[in-house]
Short mmCIF file of C-alpha atoms and ligand atoms in Angstrom, two decimals:
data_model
loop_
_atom_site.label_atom_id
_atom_site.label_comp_id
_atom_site.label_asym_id
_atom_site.label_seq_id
_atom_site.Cartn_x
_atom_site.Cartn_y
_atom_site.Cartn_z
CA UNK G 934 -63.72 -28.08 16.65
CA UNK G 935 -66.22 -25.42 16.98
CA UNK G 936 -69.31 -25.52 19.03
CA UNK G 937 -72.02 -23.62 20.01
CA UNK G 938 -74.08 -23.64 23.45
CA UNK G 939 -77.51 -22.06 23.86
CA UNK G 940 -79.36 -21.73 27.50
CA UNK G 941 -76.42 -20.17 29.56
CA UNK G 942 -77.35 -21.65 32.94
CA UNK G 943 -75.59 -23.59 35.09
CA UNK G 944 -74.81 -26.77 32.76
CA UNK G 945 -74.75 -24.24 30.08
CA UNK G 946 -71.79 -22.59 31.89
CA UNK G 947 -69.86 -25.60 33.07
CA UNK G 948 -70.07 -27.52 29.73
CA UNK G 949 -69.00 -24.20 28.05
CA UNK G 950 -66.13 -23.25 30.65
CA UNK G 951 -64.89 -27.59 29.98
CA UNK G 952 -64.93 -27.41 26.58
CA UNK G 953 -62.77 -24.59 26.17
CA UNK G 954 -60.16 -25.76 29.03
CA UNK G 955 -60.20 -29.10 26.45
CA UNK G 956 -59.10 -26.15 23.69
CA UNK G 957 -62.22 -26.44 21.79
CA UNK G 958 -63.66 -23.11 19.84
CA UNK G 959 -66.68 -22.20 22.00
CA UNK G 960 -69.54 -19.71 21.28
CA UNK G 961 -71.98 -19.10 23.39
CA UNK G 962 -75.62 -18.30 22.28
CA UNK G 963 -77.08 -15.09 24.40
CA UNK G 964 -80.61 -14.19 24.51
CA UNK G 965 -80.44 -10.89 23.83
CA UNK G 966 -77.75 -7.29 24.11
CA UNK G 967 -78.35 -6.98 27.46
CA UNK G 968 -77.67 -10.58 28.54
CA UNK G 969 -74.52 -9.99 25.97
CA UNK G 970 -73.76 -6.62 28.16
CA UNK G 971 -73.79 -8.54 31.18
CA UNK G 972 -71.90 -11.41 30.09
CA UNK G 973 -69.21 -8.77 28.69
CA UNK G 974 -69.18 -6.74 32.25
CA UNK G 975 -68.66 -9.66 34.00
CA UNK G 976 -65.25 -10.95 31.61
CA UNK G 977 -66.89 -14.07 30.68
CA UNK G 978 -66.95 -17.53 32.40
CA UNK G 979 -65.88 -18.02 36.11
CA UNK G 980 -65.82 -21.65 37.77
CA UNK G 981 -65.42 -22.78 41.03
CA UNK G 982 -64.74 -26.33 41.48
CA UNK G 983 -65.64 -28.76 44.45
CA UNK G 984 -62.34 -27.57 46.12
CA UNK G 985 -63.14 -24.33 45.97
CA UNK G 986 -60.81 -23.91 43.40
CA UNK G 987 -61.71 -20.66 40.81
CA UNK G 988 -61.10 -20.48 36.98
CA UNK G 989 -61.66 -18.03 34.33
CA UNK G 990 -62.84 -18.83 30.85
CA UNK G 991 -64.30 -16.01 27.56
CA UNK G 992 -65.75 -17.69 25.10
CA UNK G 993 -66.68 -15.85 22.18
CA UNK G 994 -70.50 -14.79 22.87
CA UNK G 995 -72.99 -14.33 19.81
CA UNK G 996 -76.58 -13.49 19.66
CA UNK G 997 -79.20 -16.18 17.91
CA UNK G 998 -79.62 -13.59 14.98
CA UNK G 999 -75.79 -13.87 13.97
CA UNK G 1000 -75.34 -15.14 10.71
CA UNK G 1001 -72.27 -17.51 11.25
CA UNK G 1002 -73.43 -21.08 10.53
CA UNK G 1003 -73.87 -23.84 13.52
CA UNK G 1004 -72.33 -26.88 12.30
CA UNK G 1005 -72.78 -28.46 17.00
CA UNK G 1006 -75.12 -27.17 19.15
CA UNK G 1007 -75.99 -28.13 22.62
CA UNK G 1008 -78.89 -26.71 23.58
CA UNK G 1009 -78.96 -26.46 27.69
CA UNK G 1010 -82.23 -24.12 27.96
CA UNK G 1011 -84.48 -25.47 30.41
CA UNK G 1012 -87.03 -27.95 28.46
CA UNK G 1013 -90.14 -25.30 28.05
CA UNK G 1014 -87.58 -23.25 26.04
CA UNK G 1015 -86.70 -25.67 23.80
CA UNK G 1016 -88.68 -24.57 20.65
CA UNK G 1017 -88.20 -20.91 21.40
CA UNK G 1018 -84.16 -21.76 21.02
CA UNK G 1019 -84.39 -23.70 17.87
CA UNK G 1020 -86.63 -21.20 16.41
CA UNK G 1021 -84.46 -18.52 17.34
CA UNK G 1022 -81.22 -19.95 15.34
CA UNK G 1023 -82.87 -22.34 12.73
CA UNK G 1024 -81.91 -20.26 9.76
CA UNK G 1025 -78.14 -20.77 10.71
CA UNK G 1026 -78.33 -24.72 11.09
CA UNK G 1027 -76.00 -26.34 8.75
CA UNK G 1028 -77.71 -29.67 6.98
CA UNK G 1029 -76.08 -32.06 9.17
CA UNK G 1030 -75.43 -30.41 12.31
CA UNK G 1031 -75.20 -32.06 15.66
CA UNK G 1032 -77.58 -30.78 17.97
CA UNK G 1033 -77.23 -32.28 21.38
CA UNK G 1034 -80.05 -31.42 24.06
CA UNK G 1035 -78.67 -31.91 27.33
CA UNK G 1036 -81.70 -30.66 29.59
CA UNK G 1037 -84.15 -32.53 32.30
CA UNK G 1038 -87.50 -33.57 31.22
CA UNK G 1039 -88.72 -35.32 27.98
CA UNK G 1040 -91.10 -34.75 25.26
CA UNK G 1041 -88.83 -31.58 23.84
CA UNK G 1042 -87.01 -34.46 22.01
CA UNK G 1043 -89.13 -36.03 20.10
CA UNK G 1044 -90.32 -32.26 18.79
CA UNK G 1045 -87.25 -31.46 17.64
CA UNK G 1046 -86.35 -34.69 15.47
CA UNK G 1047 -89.55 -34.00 13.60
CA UNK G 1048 -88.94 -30.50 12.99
CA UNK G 1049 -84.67 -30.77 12.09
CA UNK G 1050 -84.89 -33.83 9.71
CA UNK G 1051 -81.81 -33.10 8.28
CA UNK G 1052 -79.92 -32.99 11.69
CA UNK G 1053 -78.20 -34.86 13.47
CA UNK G 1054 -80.11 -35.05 16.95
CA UNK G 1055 -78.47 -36.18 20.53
CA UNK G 1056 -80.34 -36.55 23.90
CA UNK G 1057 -77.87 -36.43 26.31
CA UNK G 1058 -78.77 -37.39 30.85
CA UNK G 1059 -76.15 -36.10 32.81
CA UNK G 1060 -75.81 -36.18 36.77
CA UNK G 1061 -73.27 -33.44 37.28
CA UNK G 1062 -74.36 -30.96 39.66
CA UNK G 1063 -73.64 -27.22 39.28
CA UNK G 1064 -75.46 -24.12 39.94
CA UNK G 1065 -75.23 -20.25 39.22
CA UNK G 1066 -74.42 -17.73 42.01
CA UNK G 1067 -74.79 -14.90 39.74
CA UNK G 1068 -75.13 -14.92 36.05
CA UNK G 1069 -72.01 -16.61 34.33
CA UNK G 1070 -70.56 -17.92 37.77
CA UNK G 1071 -70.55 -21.58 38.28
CA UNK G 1072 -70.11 -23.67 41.09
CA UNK G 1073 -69.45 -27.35 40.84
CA UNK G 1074 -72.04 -28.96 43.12
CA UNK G 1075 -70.96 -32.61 42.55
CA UNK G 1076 -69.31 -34.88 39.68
CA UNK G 1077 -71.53 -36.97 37.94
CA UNK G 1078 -71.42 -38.16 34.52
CA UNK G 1079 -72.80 -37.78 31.05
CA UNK G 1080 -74.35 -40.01 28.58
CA UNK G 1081 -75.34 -39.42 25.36
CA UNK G 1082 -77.22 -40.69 22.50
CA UNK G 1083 -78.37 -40.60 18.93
CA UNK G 1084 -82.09 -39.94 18.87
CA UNK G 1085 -82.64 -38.82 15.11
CA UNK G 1086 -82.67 -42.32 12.98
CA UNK G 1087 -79.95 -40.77 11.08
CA UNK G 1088 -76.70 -41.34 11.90
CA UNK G 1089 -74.07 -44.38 13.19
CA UNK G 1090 -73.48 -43.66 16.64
CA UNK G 1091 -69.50 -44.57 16.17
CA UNK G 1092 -69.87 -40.57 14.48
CA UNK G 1093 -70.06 -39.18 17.97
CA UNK G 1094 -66.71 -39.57 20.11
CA UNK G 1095 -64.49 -37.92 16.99
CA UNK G 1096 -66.36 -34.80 17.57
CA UNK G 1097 -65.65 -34.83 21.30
CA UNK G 1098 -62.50 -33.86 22.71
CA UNK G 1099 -60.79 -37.42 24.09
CA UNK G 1100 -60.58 -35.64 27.43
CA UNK G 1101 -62.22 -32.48 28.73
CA UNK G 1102 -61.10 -31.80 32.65
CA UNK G 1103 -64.17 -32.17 35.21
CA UNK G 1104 -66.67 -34.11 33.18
CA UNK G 1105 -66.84 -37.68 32.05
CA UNK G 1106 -68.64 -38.88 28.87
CA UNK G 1107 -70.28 -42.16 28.35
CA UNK G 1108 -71.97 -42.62 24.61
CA UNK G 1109 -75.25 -45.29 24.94
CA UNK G 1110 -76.65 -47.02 21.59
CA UNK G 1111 -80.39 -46.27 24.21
CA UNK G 1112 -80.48 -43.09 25.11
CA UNK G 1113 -84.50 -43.57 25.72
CA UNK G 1114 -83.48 -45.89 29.01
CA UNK G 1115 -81.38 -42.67 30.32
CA UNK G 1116 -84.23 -40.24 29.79
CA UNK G 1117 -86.43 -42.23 31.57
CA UNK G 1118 -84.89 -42.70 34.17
CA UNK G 1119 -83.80 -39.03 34.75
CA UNK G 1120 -87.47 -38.51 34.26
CA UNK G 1121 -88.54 -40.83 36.85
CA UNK G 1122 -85.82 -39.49 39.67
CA UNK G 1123 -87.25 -36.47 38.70
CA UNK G 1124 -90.37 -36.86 38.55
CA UNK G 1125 -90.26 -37.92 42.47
CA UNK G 1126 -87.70 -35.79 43.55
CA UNK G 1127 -88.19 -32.44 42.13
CA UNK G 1128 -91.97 -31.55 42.78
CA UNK G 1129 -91.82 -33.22 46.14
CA UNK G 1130 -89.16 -31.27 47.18
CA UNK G 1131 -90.67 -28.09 45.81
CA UNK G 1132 -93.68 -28.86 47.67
CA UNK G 1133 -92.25 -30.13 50.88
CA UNK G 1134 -90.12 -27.33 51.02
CA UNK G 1135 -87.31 -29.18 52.05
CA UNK G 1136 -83.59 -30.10 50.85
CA UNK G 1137 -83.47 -33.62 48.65
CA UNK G 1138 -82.11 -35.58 51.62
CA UNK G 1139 -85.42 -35.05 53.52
CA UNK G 1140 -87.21 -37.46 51.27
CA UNK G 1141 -85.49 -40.16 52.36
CA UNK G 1142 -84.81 -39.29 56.08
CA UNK G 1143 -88.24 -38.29 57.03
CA UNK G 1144 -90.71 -41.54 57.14
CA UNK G 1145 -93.99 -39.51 56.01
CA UNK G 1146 -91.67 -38.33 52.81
CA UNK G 1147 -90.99 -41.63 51.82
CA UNK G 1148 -94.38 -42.66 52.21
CA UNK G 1149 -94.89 -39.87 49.25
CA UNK G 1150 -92.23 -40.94 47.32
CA UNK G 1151 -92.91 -44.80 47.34
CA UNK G 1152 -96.40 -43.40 45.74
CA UNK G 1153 -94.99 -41.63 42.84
CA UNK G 1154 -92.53 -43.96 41.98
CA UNK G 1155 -95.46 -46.79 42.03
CA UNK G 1156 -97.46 -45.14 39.67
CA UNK G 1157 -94.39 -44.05 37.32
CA UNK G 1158 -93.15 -48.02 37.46
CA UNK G 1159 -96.87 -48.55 36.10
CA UNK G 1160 -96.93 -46.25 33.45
CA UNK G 1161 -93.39 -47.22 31.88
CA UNK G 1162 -94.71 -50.58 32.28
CA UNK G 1163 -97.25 -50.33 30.15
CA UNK G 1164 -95.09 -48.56 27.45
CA UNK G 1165 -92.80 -51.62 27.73
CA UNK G 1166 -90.52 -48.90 28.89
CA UNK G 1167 -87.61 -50.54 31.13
CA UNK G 1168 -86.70 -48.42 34.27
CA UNK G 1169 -83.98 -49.78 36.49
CA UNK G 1170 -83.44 -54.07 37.50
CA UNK G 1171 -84.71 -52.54 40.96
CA UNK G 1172 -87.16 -50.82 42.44
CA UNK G 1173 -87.23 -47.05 41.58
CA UNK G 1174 -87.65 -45.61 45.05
CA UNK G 1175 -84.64 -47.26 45.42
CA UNK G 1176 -82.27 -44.99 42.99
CA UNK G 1177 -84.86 -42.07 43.99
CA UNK G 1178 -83.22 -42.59 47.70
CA UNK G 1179 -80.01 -43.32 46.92
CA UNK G 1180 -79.85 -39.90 44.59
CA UNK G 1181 -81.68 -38.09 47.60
CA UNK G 1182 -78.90 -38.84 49.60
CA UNK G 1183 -76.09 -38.14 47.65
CA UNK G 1184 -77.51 -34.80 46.71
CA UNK G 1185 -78.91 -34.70 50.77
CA UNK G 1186 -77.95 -31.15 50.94
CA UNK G 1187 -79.02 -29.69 47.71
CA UNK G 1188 -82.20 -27.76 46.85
CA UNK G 1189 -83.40 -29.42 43.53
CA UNK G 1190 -83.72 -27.74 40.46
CA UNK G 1191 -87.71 -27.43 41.00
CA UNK G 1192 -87.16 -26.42 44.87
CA UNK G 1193 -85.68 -23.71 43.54
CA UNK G 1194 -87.38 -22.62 40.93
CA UNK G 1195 -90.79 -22.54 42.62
CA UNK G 1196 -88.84 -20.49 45.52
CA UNK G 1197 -88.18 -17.86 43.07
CA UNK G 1198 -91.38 -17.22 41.35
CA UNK G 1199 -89.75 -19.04 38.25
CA UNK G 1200 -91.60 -21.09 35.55
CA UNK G 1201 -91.08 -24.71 36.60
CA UNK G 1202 -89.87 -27.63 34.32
CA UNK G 1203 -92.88 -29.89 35.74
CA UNK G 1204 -94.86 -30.02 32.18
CA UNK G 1205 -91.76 -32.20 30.72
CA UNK G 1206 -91.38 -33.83 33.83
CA UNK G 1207 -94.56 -35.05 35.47
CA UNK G 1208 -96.51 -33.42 32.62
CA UNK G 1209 -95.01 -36.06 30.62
CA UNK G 1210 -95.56 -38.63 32.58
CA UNK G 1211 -99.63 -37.40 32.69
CA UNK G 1212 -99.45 -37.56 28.90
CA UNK G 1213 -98.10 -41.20 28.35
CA UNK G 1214 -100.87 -42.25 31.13
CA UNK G 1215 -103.67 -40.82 29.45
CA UNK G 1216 -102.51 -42.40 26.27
CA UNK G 1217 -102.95 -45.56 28.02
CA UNK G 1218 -105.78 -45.09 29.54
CA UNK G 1219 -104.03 -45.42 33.16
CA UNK G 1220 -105.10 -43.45 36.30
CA UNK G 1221 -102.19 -41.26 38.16
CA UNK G 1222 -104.11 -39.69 40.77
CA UNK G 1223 -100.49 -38.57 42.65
CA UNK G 1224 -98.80 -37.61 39.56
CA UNK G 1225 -102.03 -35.65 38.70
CA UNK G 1226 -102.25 -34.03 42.27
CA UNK G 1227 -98.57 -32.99 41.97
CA UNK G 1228 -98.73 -31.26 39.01
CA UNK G 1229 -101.98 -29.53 40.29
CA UNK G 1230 -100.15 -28.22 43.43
CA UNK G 1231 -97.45 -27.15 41.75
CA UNK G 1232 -99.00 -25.08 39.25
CA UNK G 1233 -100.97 -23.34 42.45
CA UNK G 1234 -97.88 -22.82 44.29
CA UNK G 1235 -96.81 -20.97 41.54
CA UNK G 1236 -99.61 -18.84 41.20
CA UNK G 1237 -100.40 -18.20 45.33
O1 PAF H 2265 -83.31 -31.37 38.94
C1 PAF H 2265 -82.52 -31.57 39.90
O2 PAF H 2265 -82.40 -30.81 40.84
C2 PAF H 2265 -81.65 -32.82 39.85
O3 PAF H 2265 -81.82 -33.44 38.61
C3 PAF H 2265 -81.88 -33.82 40.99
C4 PAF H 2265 -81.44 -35.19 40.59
C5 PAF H 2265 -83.32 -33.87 41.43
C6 PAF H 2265 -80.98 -33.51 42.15
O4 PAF H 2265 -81.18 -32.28 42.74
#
């Protein structure tokens, strides 16, 4: 089965690197002939797992202007990429095609059912952890799990596992008939975790072990409960500080994704993330003061 990945980050990478150990044809999607010069200097793919073990993996890499047609896609760009990618291969999308966007934040989805009609279109939550040390070197940060789901009102969702190998070493695969209940509630965790971690300047496990952090937390997540009650949008049976402390801990020692991108000058994900959030609450007319603030002291971080 032949599949193509676009955004070669870190779950770019790993998903990539697992899908060829699983003896799948793999192409990955480069930007441009320098990122394709890199990716050829460096011989490809190299993985180390949680044991420190290393692996090596080539797939074949293409750039978006190739001609050969894209019959799967995952797209793993971060989510302010998102139409720049599809706009970039469009013209070699089979009718069809599977097109699953595996990527934090939300609002990128429902942008790219509209525009690819006659695709196929996946939203996919995943809790794996991996990062880049260098371009096209991941490490395996911690095993979590995947789920994906049909978005696109066009397809029975029994389609799905036959295109996926049965078993792909280091990741696990769950399919959901509601893929909208795992985007939220990446979104929420997210939406807590990432900008107050970029802000605090502090590892993920200091939200929960430092009493004036969870004081800042507790708001957020109040305000997101509000808003996805409104939009008769379940979150989780409990409370969400809850899972936002429990995920803190588990991932104590990592930087998140927004931590990290603020530390290096990068554009941050926080318009599909607490942007998002901003956007449903003004659509009903609710007040997010903290949200609000958050995204305000983001975007000045950024710029100071
Ligand atoms: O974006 C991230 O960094 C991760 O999704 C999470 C859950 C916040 C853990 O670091």
């Amino acid at each position: 089965m032949q599949w193509h990945i676009l955004g070669a980050g870190a779950i770019g990478c790993l998903w990539a690197h697992c899908l060829i150990k699983a003896k799948q044809d793999v192409r990955i999607i480069l930007r441009n002939e320098a990122h394709l010069h890199t990716y050829k200097a460096t011989s490809g793919l190299h993985y180390t797992d949680m044991d420190a073990r290393k692996s090596h993996s080539f797939p074949q890499a293409e750039l978006p202007n190739d001609a050969a047609p894209i019959t799967r896609l995952f797209i793993t760009t971060k989510a302010f990429s998102t139409q720049d990618a599809i706009d970039s291969i469009r013209h070699r999308l089979v009718d069809n095609a599977h097109i699953v966007l595996l990527q934090n934040g939300m609002g990128q989805h429902e942008q790219v059912c509209n525009q690819l009609p006659h695709c196929h279109v996946w939203g996919a939550s995943s809790t794996d952890g991996a990062y880049l040390t260098s371009p096209f070197h991941v490490t395996r940060a911690g095993k979590g799990e995947t789920i994906i789901g049909l978005l696109s009102q066009y397809n029975r969702l029994s389609d799905f596992p036959l295109l996926l190998p049965e078993k792909m070493d280091d990741l696990t695969v769950h399919l959901t008939q509601n893929i909208s209940l795992h985007l939220w509630r990446k979104l929420a965790i997210n939406a807590a975790i990432n900008p107050l971690t970029a802000l605090l300047d502090c590892r993920n496990g200091a939200l929960s072990s430092v009493p004036a952090y969870r004081q800042k937390v507790s708001i957020i997540c109040k305000e997101i409960e509000a808003i996805a009650e409104s939009l008769h949008q379940p979150l989780f049976e409990d409370s969400l500080e809850k899972h936002v402390f429990s995920v803190a801990e588990l991932t104590a020692n990592n930087f998140s994704s927004m931590h990290q991108d603020v530390t290096h000058k990068r554009k941050t994900e926080i318009d599909y993330i607490n942007g998002f959030i901003q956007a449903q609450s003004a659509l009903k007319g609710l007040d997010t003061p903290f949200n609000k603030q958050l995204i305000t002291s983001i975007q000045a971080k950024l710029h100071s």
